[in-house]
Coordinates of C-alpha atoms in Angstrom, one line a residue:
Chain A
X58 CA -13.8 13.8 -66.5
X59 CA -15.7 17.0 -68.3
X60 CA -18.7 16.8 -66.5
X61 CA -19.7 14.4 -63.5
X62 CA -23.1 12.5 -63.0
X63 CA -22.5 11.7 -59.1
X64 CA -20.8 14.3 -57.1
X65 CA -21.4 13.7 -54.0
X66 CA -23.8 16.1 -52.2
X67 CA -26.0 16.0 -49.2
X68 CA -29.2 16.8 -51.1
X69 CA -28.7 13.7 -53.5
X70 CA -29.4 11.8 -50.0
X71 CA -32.9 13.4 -50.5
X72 CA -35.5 14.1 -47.8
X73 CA -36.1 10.5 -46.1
X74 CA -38.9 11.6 -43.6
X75 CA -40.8 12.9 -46.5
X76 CA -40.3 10.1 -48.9
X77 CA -41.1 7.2 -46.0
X78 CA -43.6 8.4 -44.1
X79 CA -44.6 5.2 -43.4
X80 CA -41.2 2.7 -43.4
X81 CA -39.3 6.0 -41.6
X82 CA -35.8 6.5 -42.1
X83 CA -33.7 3.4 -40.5
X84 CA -33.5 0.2 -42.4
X85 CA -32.0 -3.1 -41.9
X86 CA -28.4 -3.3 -41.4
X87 CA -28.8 -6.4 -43.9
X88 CA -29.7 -4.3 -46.4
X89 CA -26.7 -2.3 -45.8
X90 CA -24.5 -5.2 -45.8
X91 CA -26.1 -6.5 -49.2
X92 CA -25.0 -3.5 -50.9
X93 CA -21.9 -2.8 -50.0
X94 CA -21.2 -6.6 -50.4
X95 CA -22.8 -7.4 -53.7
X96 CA -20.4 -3.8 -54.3
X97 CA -17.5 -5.5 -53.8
X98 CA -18.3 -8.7 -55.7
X99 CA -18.7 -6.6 -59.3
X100 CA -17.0 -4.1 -58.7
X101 CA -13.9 -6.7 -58.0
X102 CA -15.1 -8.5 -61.3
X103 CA -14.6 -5.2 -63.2
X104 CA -11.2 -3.9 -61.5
X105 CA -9.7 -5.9 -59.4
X106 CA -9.4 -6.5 -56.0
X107 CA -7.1 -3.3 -55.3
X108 CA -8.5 -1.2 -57.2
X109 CA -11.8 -2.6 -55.2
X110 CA -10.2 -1.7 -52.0
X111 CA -9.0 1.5 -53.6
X112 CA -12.3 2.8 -54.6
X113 CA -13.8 2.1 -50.8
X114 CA -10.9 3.4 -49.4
X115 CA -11.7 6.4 -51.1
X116 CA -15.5 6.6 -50.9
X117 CA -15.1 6.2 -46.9
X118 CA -12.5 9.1 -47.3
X119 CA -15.1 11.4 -48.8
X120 CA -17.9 10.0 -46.7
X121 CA -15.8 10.8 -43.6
X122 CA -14.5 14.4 -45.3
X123 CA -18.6 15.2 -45.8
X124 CA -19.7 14.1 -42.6
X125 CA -17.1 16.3 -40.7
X126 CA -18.3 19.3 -42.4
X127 CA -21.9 18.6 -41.1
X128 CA -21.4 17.2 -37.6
X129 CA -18.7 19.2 -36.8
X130 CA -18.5 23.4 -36.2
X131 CA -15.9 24.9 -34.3
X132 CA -14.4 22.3 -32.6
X133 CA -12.0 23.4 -30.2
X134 CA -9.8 20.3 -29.7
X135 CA -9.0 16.7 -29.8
X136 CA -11.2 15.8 -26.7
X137 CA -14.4 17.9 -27.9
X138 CA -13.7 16.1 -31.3
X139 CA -13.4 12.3 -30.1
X140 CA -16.5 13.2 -27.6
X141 CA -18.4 14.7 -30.3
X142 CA -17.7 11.7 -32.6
X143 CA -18.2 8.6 -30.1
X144 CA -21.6 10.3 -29.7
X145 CA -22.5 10.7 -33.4
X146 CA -21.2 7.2 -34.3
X147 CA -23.1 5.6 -31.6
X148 CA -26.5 7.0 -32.1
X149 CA -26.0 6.7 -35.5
X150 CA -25.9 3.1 -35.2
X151 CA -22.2 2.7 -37.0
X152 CA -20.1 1.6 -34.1
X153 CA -18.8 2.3 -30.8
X154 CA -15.8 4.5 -31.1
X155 CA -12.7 4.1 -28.4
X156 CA -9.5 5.7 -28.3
X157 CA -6.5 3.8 -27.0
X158 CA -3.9 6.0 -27.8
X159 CA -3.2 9.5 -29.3
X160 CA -0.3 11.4 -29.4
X161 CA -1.1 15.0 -31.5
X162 CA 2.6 16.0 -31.7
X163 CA 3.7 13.2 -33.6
X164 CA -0.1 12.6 -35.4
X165 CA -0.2 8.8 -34.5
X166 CA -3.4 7.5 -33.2
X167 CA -4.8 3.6 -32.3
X168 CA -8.3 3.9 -32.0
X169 CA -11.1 1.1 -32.5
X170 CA -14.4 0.4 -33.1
X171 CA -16.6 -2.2 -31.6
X172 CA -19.9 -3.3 -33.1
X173 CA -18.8 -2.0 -36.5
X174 CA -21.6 -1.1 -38.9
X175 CA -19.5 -3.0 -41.9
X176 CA -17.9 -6.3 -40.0
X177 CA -19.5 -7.1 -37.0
X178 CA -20.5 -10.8 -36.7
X179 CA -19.0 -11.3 -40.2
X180 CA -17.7 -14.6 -40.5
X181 CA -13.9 -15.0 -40.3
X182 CA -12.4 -14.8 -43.6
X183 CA -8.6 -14.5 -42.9
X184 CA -8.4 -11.0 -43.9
X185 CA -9.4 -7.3 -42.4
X186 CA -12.6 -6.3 -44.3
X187 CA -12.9 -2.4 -43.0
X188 CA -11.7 -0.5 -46.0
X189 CA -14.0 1.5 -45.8
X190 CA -13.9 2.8 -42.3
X191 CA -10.5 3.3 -43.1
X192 CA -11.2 6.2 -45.6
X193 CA -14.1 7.2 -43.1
X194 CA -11.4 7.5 -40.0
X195 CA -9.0 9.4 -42.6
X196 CA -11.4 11.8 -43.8
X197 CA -12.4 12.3 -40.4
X198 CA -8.7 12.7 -39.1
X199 CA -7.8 15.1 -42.0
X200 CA -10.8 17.1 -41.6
X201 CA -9.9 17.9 -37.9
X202 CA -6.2 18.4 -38.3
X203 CA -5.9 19.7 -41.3
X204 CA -3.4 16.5 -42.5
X205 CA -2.6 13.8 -44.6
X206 CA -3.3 10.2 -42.5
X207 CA -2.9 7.0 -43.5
X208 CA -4.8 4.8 -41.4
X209 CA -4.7 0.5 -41.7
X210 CA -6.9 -1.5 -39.5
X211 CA -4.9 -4.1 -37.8
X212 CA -7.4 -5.9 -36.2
X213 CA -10.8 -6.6 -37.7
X214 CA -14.2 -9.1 -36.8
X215 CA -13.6 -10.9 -40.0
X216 CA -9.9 -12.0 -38.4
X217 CA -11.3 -13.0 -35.3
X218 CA -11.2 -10.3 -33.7
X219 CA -13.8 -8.3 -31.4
X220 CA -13.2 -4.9 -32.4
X221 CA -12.0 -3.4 -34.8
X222 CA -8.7 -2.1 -34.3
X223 CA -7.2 0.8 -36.5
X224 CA -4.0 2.5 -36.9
X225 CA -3.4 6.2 -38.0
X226 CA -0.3 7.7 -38.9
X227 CA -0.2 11.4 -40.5
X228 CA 2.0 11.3 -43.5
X229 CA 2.5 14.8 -44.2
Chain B
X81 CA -1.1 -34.0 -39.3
X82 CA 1.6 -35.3 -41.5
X83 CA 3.2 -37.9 -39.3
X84 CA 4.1 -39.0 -35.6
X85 CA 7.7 -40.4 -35.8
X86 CA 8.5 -43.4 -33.7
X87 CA 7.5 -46.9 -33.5
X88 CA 4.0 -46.6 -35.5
X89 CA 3.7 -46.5 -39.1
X90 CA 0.3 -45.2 -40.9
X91 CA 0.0 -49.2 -42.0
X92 CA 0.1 -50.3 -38.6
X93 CA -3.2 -50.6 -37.0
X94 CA -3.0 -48.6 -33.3
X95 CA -4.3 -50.7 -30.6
X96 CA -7.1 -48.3 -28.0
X97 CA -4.0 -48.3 -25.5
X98 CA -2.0 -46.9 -27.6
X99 CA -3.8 -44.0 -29.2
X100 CA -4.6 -43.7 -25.2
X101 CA -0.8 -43.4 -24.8
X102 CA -0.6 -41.0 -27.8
X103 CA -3.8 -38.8 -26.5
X104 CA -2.4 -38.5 -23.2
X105 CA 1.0 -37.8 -24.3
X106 CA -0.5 -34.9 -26.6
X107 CA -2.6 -33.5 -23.3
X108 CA -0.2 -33.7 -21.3
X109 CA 2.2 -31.5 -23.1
X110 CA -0.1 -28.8 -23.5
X111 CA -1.4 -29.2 -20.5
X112 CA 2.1 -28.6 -19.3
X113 CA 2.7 -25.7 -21.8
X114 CA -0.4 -23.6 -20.2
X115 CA 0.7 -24.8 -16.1
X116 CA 4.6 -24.3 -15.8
X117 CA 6.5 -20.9 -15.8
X118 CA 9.1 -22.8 -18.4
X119 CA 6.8 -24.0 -21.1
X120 CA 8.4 -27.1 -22.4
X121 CA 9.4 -28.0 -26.1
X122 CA 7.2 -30.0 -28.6
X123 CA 7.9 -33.8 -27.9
X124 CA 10.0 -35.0 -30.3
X125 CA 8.0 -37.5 -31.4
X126 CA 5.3 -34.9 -32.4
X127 CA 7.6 -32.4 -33.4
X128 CA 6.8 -32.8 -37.2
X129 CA 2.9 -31.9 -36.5
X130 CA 2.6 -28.8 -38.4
X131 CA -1.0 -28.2 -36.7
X132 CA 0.7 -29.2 -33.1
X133 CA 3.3 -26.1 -33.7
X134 CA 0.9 -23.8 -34.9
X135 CA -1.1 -25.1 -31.5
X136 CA 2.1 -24.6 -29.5
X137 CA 2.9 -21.2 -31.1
X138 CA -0.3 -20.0 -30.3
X139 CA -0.1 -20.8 -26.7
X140 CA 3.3 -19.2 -26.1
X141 CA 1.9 -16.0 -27.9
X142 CA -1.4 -15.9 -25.8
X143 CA 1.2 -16.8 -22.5
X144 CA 3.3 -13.9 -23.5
X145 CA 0.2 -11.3 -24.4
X146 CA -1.1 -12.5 -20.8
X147 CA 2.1 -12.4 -19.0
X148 CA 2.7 -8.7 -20.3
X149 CA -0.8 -7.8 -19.5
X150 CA -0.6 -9.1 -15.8
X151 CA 2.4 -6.8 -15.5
X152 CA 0.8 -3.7 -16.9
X153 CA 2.2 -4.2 -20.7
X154 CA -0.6 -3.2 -22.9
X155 CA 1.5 -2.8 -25.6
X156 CA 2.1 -6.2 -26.7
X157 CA 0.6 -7.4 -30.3
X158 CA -1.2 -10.4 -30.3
X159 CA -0.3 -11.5 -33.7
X160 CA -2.8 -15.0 -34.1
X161 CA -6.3 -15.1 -34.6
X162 CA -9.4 -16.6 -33.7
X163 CA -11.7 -16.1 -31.1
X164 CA -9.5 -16.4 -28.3
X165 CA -7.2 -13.9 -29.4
X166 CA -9.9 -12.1 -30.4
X167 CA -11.2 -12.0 -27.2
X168 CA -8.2 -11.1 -25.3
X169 CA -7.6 -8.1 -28.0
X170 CA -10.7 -6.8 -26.9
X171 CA -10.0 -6.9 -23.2
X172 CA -7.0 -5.3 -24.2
X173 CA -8.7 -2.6 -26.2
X174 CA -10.5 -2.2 -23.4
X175 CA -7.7 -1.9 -21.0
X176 CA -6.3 0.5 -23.1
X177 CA -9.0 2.6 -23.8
X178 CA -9.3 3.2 -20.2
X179 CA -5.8 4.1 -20.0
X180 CA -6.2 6.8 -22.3
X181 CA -9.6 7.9 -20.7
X182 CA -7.7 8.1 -17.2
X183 CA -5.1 10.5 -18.5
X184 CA -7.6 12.9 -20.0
X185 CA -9.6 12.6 -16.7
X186 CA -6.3 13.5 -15.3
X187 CA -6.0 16.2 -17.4
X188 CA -9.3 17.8 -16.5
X189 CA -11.6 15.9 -18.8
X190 CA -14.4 14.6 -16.5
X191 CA -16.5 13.7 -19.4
X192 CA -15.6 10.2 -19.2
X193 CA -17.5 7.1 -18.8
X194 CA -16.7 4.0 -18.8
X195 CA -19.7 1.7 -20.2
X196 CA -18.0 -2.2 -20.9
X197 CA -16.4 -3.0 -18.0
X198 CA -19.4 -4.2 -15.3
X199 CA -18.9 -3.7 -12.2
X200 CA -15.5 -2.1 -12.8
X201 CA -17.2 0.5 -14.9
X202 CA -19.6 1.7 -12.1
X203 CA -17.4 2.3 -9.9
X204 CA -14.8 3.6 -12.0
X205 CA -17.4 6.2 -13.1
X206 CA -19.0 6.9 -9.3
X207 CA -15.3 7.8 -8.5
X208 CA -14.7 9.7 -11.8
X209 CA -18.2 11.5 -11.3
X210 CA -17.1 12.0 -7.0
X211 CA -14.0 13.7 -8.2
X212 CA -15.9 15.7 -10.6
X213 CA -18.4 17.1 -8.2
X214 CA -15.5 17.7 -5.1
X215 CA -13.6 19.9 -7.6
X216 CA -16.0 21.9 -8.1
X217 CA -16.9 21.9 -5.4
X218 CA -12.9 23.2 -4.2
X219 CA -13.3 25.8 -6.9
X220 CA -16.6 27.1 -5.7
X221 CA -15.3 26.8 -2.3
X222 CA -12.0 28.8 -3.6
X223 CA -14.0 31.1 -5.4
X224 CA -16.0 32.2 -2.3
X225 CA -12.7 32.5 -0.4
X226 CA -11.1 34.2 -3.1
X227 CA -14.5 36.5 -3.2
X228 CA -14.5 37.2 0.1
X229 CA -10.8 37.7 0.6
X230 CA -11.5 40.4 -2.2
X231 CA -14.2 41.8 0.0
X232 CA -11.8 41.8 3.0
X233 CA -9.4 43.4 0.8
X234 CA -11.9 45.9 -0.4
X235 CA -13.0 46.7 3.3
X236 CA -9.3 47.1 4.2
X237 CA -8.7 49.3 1.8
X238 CA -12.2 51.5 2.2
X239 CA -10.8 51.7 6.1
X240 CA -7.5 53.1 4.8
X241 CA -9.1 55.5 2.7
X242 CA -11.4 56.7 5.7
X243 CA -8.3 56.6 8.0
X244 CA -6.4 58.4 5.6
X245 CA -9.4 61.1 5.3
X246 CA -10.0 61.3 8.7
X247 CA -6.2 61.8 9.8
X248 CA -6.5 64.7 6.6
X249 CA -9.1 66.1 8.1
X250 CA -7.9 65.9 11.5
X251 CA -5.0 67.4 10.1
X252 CA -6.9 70.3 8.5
X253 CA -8.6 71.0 11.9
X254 CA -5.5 70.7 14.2
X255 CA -3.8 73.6 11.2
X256 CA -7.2 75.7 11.1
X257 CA -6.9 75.6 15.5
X258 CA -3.8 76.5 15.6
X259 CA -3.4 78.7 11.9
X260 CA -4.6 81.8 10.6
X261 CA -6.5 81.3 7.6
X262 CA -5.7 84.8 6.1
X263 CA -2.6 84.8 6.2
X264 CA -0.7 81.2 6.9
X265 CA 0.6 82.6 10.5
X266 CA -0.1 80.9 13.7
X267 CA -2.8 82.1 15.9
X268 CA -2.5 83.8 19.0
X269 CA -4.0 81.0 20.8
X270 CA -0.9 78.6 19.3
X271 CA 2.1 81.3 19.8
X272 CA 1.4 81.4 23.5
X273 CA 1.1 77.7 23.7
X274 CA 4.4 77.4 22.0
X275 CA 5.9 80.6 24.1
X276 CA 5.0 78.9 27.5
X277 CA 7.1 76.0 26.2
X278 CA 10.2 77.9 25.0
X279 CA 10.1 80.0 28.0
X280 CA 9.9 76.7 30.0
X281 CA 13.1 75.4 27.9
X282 CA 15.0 78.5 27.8
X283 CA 15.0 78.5 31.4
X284 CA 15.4 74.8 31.6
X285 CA 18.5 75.0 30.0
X286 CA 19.7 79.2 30.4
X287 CA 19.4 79.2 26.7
X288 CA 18.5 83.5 25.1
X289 CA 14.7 83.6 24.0
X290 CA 13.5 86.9 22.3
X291 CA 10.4 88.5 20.8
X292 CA 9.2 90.7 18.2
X293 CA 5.9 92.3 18.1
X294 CA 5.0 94.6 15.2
X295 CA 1.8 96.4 13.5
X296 CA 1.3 97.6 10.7
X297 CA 1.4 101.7 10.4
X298 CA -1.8 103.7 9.7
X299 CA -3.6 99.9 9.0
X300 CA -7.3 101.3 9.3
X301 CA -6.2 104.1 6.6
X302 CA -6.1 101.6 4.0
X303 CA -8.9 99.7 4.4
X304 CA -11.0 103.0 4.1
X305 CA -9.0 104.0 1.2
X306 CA -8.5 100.8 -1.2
X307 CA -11.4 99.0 0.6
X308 CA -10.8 95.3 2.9
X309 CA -9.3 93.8 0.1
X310 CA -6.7 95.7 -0.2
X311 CA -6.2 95.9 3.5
X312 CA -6.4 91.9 3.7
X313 CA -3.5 91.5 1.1
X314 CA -1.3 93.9 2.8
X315 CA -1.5 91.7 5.6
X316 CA -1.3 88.5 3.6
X317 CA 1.6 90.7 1.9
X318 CA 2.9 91.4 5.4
X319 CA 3.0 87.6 6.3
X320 CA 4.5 86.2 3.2
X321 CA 7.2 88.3 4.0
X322 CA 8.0 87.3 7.5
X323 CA 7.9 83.9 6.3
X324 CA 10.7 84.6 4.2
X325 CA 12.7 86.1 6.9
X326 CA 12.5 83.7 9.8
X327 CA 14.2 80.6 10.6
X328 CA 12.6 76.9 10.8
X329 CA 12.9 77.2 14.5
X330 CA 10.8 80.6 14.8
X331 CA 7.3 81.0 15.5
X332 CA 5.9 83.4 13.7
X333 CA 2.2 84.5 14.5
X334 CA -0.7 87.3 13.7
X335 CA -1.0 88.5 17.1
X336 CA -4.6 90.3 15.9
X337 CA -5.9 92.8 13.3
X338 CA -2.7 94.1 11.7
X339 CA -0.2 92.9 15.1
X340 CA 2.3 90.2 14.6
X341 CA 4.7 88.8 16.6
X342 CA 8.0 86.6 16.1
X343 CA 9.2 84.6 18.8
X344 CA 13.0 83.3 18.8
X345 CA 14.2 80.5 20.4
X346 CA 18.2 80.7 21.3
X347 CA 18.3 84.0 20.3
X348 CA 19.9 87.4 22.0
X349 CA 18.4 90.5 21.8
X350 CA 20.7 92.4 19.6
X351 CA 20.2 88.8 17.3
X352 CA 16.6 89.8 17.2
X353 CA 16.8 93.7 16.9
X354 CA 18.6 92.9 13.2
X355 CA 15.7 90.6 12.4
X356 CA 13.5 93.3 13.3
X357 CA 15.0 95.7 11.4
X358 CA 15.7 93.5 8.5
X359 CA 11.9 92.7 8.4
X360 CA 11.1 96.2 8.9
X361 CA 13.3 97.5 6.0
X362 CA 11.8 94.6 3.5
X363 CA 8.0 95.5 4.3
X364 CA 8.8 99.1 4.0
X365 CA 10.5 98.6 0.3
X366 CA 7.7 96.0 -0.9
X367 CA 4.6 97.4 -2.9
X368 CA 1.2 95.4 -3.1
X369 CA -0.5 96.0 -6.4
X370 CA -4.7 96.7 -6.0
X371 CA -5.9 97.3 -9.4
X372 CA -3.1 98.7 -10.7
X373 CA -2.6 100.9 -7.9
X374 CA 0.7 100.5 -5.8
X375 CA 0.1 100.5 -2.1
X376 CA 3.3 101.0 0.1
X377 CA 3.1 100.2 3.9
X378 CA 5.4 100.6 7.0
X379 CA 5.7 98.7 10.5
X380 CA 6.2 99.5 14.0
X381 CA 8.2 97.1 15.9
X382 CA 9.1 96.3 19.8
X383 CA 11.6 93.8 20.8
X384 CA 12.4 92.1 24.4
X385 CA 14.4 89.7 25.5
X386 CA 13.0 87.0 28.1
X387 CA 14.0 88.1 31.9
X388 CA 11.5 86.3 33.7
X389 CA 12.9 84.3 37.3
X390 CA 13.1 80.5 37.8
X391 CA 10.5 80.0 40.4
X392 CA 7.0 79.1 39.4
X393 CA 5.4 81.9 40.5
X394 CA 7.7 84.2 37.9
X395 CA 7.2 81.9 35.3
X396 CA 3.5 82.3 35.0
X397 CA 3.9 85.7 34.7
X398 CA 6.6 86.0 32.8
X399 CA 4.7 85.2 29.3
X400 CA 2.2 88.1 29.8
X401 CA 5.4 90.5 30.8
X402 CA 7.4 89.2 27.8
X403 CA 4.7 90.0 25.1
X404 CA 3.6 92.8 27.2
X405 CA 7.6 94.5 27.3
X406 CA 7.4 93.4 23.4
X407 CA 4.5 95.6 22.9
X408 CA 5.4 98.3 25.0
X409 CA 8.6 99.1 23.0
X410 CA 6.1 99.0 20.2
X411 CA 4.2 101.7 21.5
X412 CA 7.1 103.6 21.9
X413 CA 8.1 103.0 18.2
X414 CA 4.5 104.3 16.9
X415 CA 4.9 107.3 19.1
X416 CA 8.3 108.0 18.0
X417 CA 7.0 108.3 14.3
X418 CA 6.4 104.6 13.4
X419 CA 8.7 102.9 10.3
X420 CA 11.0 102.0 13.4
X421 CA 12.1 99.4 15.7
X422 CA 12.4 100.1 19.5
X423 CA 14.2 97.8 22.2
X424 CA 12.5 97.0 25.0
X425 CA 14.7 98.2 28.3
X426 CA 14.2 96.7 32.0
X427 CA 11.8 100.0 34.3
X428 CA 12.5 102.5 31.1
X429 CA 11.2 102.0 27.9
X430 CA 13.4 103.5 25.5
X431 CA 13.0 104.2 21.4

């Protein structure tokens, strides 16, 4: 591609206070859901259902790569970066970030999130529906280590589930 | 359900009692499978029931997940779904989100909270927040210690240095009571100190003691020729000199003005006579240079021997005599032409 229409940039987010100064900056998580949702139906009409899950697998990726390099400066290590994250997540209304394990040396993490911003109260469809927290935790991951993670959630709303449970394995 | 083998066919119409009989059969099995520590096998009656094994699989799985919890196995994957897994996942999560929050707590990390676990998360966070505020409450505690041990150490070591300067200068006054500052002799005041004790061991133990008294020839001429200066480093010249030629053991003081005298433990006269002489010969052949000028100065020197008695009386007498018979044999040497060294003889003086 010669010359791109939509790279991503903070700016395109625009200045919300300014534009809203009446309906503010938060809107309903509905709305969000409609989106994303009414996403995945063409978007899966047009590609495919991979290349679906590809594409917001990706975006999360970036969205996660993005959001590092504005929440996070200097962080010193793995405990300044979880704290620093559970913090943003939650007052950011996305969801409520837990660690169960970590092990740095080998670069294999199980962490969840409860009250997901994509999946909560979903009804159960059989399947795990987070793709794109996947690419969010990734960029995140990669961001703050400086690796290549692949990260699969095992354990989502939409099977059932709670919490969202995800897996992260660094693969280079 | 696809079938229940045994007596009834789907054609057969089931009387109440026995779909009771089936019912209860049914309850009683899984009853069985979530009471008894050996869950027992699908009846075989009902064994075909594809929605009775998936039921039966799912029980054993959520048996095993809570067996393995209750022993402190978080580890264990609870592979069915539904709400009741669901809900068990999340207690695990939970569990094991504390586990992980525990070990960086235990690794210094007193960030943590707890906020999903009631009552348990209270207290869990009291205790965490307790230990928090002890620790640093050890290291401030430590830190004082350690402050104040530095203070003590600090005191300790300002003592030293005061100790230290005090026994220097204690040191520096004892030398300066007991030194000439001209010249680096004794004083007079020291020599007969020190001569009252050697005359108290020679006699203790009939060992030889001698002395040498000398002065320097035609002193005063000097000092109105090449001014006090001059005359001081003759005698500094004089000293450095007699330094050289005594041993450890000898005292060797500035008597007064340009008078010196050497005494000599444990040693005969005719010992001391070739000191004398030896000392005599050395000042006569050394020149002190005053502004270029070369100034060349002789001696005069008396030696005695000690000869004082054993009684008490004797002995405090004997110190003045000893120096005295010393100087006498001087006198004799000045008279005789000074540059010489006379020997003190018992009633006659001779050069």
């Amino acid at each position: 591609m010669s010359e791109r229409k939509y790279k991503f940039s903070w700016e395109l987010l625009g200045d919300i206070a300014l534009g809203r100064p009446n309906l503010g900056t938060n809107t309903s998580l509905e709305v969000y859901r409609l989106m994303q949702f009414t996403f995945r139906d063409i978007m899966e009409q047009h590609l495919g259902t991979a290349k679906t899950d590809q594409i917001f697998y990706e975006a999360g990726k970036l969205a996660g790569t993005e959001f590092y390099k504005k929440i996070f400066v200097n962080v010193k290590d793995f405990n300044e970066f979880v704290e620093g994250l559970q913090k943003t997540l939650r007052e950011l209304g996305i969801g409520i970030l837990r660690i169960e394990e970590a092990d740095m040396e080998k670069g294999s993490y199980i962490l969840t999130v409860s009250e997901d911003l994509d999946c909560s109260g979903l009804p159960e469809l059989g399947y795990e529906i987070c793709t794109y927290d996947e690419g969010f935790i990734s960029g995140l991951l990669e961001s703050f280590t400086g690796s290549e993670f692949k990260v699969k959630e095992v354990d989502c709303w939409c099977t059932g589930d709670r919490t969202c449970r995800f897996t992260a394995e660094k693969i280079n | 359900m696809k079938g229940i083998p045994g007596s009834l066919h789907r054609s057969q119409k089931m009387t109440s009692q026995q779909e009771h009989d089936i019912v209860d059969a049914l309850s009683k099995f899984l009853l069985d499978t979530m009471m008894f520590a050996n869950p027992p096998q699908i009846p075989e009656r009902f064994a075909a029931v594809e929605s009775l094994q998936a039921l039966h699989a799912y029980l054993l799985t959520l048996r095993d997940f809570l067996n393995a919890a209750s022993n402190g196995d978080l580890s264990r994957q609870v592979s069915c779904k539904g709400y009741l897994a669901g809900t068990l996942k999340t207690l695990q999560a939970n569990l094991r989100h504390i586990t992980w929050q525990t070990k960086m707590i235990a690794a210094g990390d007193f960030s943590h909270r707890i906020e999903f676990m009631g009552e348990f998360s209270r207290s869990f966070n009291a205790m965490v927040t307790q230990l928090d505020q002890t620790l640093k409450e050890l290291v401030r505690k430590e830190t004082k210690l350690s402050q104040a041990n530095d203070e003590l150490l600090n005191e300790i070591s300002v003592r030293k240095q005061t100790e230290a300067a005090l026994l220097d200068r204690e040191e520096t006054l004892r030398r300066l009571a007991i030194m000439d500052s001209l010249t680096g002799l004794y004083n007079r005041g020291h020599f007969n100190k020190t001569a009252d004790a050697e005359i108290s061991r020679a006699i203790r133990y009939a060992l030889p003691l001698s002395v040498i008294m000398f002065d320097i020839d035609f002193f005063k001429r000097i000092n109105d020729t090449f001014g006090h200066t001059a005359g001081d480093m003759v005698l500094q010249m004089v000293a450095n000199t007699t330094k050289q030629m005594v041993r450890a053991n000898d005292l060797a003081a500035r008597y007064g003005g340009e008078e010196f005298v050497i005494l000599l433990p444990e040693t005969q006269m005719k010992e001391a006579v070739a000191v004398a002489e030896r000392l005599r010969k050395r000042i006569e052949d050394t020149v002190v240079e005053k502004d270029e000028t070369p100034i060349r100065v002789t001696a005069s020197f008396g030696v005695s021997d000690y000869r004082g008695g054993e009684d008490v009386k004797s002995r405090e007498k004997s110190l003045s005599e000893f120096v005295n018979n010393a100087d006498q044999a001087l006198y004799v040497s000045k008279n005789a032409g000074r540059n010489r060294v006379t020997v003190y003889e018992q009633e006659v003086p001779l050069q």
